Coordinates of C-alpha atoms in Angstrom, one line a residue:
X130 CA 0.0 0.0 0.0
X131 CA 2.8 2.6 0.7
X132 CA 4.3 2.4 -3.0
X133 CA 1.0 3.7 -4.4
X134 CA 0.2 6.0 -1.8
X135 CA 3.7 7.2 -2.7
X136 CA 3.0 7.5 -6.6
X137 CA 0.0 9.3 -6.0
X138 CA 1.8 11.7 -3.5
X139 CA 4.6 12.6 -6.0
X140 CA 1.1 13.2 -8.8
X141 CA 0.0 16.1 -6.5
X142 CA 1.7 18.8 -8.6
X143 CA -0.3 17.9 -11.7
X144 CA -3.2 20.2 -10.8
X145 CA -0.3 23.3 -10.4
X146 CA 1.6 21.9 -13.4
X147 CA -2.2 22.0 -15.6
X148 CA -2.6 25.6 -14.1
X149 CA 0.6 26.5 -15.4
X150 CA 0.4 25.1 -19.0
X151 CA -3.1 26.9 -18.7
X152 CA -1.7 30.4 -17.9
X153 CA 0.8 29.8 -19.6
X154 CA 3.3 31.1 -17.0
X155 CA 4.9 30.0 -13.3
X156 CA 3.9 33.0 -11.6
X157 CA 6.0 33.1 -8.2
X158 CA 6.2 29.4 -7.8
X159 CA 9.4 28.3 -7.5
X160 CA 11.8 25.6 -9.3
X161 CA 13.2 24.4 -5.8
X162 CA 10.4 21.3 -4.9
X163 CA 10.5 20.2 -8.3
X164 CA 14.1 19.9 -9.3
X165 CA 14.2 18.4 -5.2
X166 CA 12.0 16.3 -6.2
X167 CA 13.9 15.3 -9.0
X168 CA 16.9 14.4 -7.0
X169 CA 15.4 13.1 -4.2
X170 CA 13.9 10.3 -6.5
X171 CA 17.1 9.3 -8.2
X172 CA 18.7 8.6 -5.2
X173 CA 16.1 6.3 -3.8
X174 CA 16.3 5.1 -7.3
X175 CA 19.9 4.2 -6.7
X176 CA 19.4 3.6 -2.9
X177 CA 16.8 0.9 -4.0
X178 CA 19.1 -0.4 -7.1
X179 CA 21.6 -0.8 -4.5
X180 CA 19.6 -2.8 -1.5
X181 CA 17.8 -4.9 -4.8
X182 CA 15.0 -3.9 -3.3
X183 CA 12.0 -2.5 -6.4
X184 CA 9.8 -1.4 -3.9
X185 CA 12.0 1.7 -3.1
X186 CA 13.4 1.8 -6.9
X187 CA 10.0 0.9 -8.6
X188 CA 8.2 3.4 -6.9
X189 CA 10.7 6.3 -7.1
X190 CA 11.1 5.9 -10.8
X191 CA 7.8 6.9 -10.8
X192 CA 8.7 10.0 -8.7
X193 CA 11.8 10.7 -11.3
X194 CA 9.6 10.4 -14.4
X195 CA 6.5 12.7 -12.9
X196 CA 9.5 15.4 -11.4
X197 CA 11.6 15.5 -14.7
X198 CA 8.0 16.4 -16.2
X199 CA 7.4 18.9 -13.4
X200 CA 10.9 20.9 -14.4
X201 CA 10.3 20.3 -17.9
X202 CA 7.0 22.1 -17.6
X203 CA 7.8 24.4 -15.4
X204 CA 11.0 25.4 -17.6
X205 CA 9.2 25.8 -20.5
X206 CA 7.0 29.2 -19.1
X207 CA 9.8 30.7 -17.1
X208 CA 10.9 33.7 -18.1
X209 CA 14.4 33.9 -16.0
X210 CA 17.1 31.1 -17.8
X211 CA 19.7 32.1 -15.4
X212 CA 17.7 30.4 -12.6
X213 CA 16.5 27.7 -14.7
X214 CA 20.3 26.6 -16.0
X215 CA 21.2 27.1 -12.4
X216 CA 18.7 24.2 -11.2
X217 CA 19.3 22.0 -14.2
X218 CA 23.1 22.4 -13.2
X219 CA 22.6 21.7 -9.9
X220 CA 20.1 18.6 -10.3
X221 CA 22.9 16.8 -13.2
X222 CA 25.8 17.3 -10.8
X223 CA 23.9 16.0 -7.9
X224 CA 22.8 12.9 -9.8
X225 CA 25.8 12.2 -11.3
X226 CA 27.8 12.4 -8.3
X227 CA 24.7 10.3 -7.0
X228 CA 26.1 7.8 -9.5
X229 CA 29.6 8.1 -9.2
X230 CA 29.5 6.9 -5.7
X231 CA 27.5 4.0 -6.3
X232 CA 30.3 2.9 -8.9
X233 CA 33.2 3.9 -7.0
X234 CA 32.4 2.8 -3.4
X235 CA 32.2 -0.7 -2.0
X236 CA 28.3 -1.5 -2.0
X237 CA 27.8 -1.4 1.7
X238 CA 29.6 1.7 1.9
X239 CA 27.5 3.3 -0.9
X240 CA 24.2 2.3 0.7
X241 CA 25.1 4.4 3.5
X242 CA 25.8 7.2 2.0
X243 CA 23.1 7.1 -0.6
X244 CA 20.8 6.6 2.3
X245 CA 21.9 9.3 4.3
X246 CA 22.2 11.7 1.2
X247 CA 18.5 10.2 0.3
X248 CA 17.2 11.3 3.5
X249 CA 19.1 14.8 3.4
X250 CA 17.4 15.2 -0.6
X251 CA 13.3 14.4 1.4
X252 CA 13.9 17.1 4.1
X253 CA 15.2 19.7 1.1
X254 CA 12.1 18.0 -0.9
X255 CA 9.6 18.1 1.8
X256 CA 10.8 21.8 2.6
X257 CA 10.8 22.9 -1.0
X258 CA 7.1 22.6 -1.3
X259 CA 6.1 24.7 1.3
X260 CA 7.7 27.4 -0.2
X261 CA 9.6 30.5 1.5
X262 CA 9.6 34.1 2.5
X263 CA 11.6 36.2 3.4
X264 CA 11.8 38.6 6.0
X265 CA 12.7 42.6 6.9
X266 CA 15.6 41.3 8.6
X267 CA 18.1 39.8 5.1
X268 CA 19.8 37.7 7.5
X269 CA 17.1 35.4 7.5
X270 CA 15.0 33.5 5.6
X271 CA 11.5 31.4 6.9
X272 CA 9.3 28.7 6.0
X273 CA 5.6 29.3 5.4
X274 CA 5.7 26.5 8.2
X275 CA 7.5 28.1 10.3
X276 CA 6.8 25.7 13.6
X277 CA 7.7 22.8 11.1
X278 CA 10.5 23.4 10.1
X279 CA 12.1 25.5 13.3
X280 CA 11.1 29.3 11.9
X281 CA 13.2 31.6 10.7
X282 CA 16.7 30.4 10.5
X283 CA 20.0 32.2 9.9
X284 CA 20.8 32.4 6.1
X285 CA 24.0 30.6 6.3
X286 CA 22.1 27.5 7.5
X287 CA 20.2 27.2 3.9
X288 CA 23.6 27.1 1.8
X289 CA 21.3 24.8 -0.9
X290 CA 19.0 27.3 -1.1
X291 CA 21.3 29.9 -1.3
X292 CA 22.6 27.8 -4.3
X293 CA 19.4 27.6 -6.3
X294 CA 16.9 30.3 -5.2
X295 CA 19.6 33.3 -5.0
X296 CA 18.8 34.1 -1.4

């Protein structure tokens, strides 16, 4: 039961994505829980590959095929490339360092990082979609769910988003 409840979870955007093609532009949403998305599938993808086990890889191929959609949609009515290149960058070089260390490291020692990593890529998924704000106060930058996700936290803290949203 938790596989399909998973693919129907990573289908949620579709509405947005139908609103979008609709209006033709993105608005203010932002990249950020997409191309998360994108990366937090691939490595549960690998993760999965790795432990042989295609109830984590099945079902997150599902999540990589419905996110690359997602960014590809979402790329193709936003009017800033710099931002867009920025998160297509970020989301190859992840993946394929993704990659590199399930080829490089000994098996055991790549599910553990993979794992770790995989975990790391849901919180930055999970916090991506609830979108940000920021405050008077540059130094720092909150979550719409701010008692989620511990407030308002220094900007230093959010070097990924940083990265990709140009805090």
């Amino acid at each position: 039961m938790a596989p399909i409840t998973s693919i129907v979870v990573m289908g949620a955007p579709l509405p947005t994505m139908m609103e979008i093609r609709r209006s033709q532009s993105v608005g203010c949403l932002p990249l950020l829980p997409y191309t998360a998305m994108s990366i937090n599938a691939f490595s549960w993808i690998i993760y999965g590959l790795l432990k042989e086990n295609i109830n984590v890889w099945g079902t997150n191929l599902f999540g990589l095929i419905f996110s690359l959609y997602y960014m590809a949609e979402y790329c193709r009515f936003h009017s800033n490339p710099v931002v867009m290149n920025r998160h297509v960058q970020l989301t190859m070089i992840t993946m394929m360092l993704i990659t590199a260390l399930a080829i490089i490291l000994p098996k055991t020692t790549a599910e553990k990082i993979i794992g770790t990593a995989s975990v790391f890529f849901l919180y930055y998924y999970v916090r991506g979609s609830f979108g940000y704000y920021k405050t008077s106060n540059t130094d720092k930058i909150c979550t719409v769910y701010s008692s989620l996700f511990h407030g308002c936290m220094p900007r230093e803290l959010f070097s990924l988003d940083i990265l990709w949203n140009g805090y």
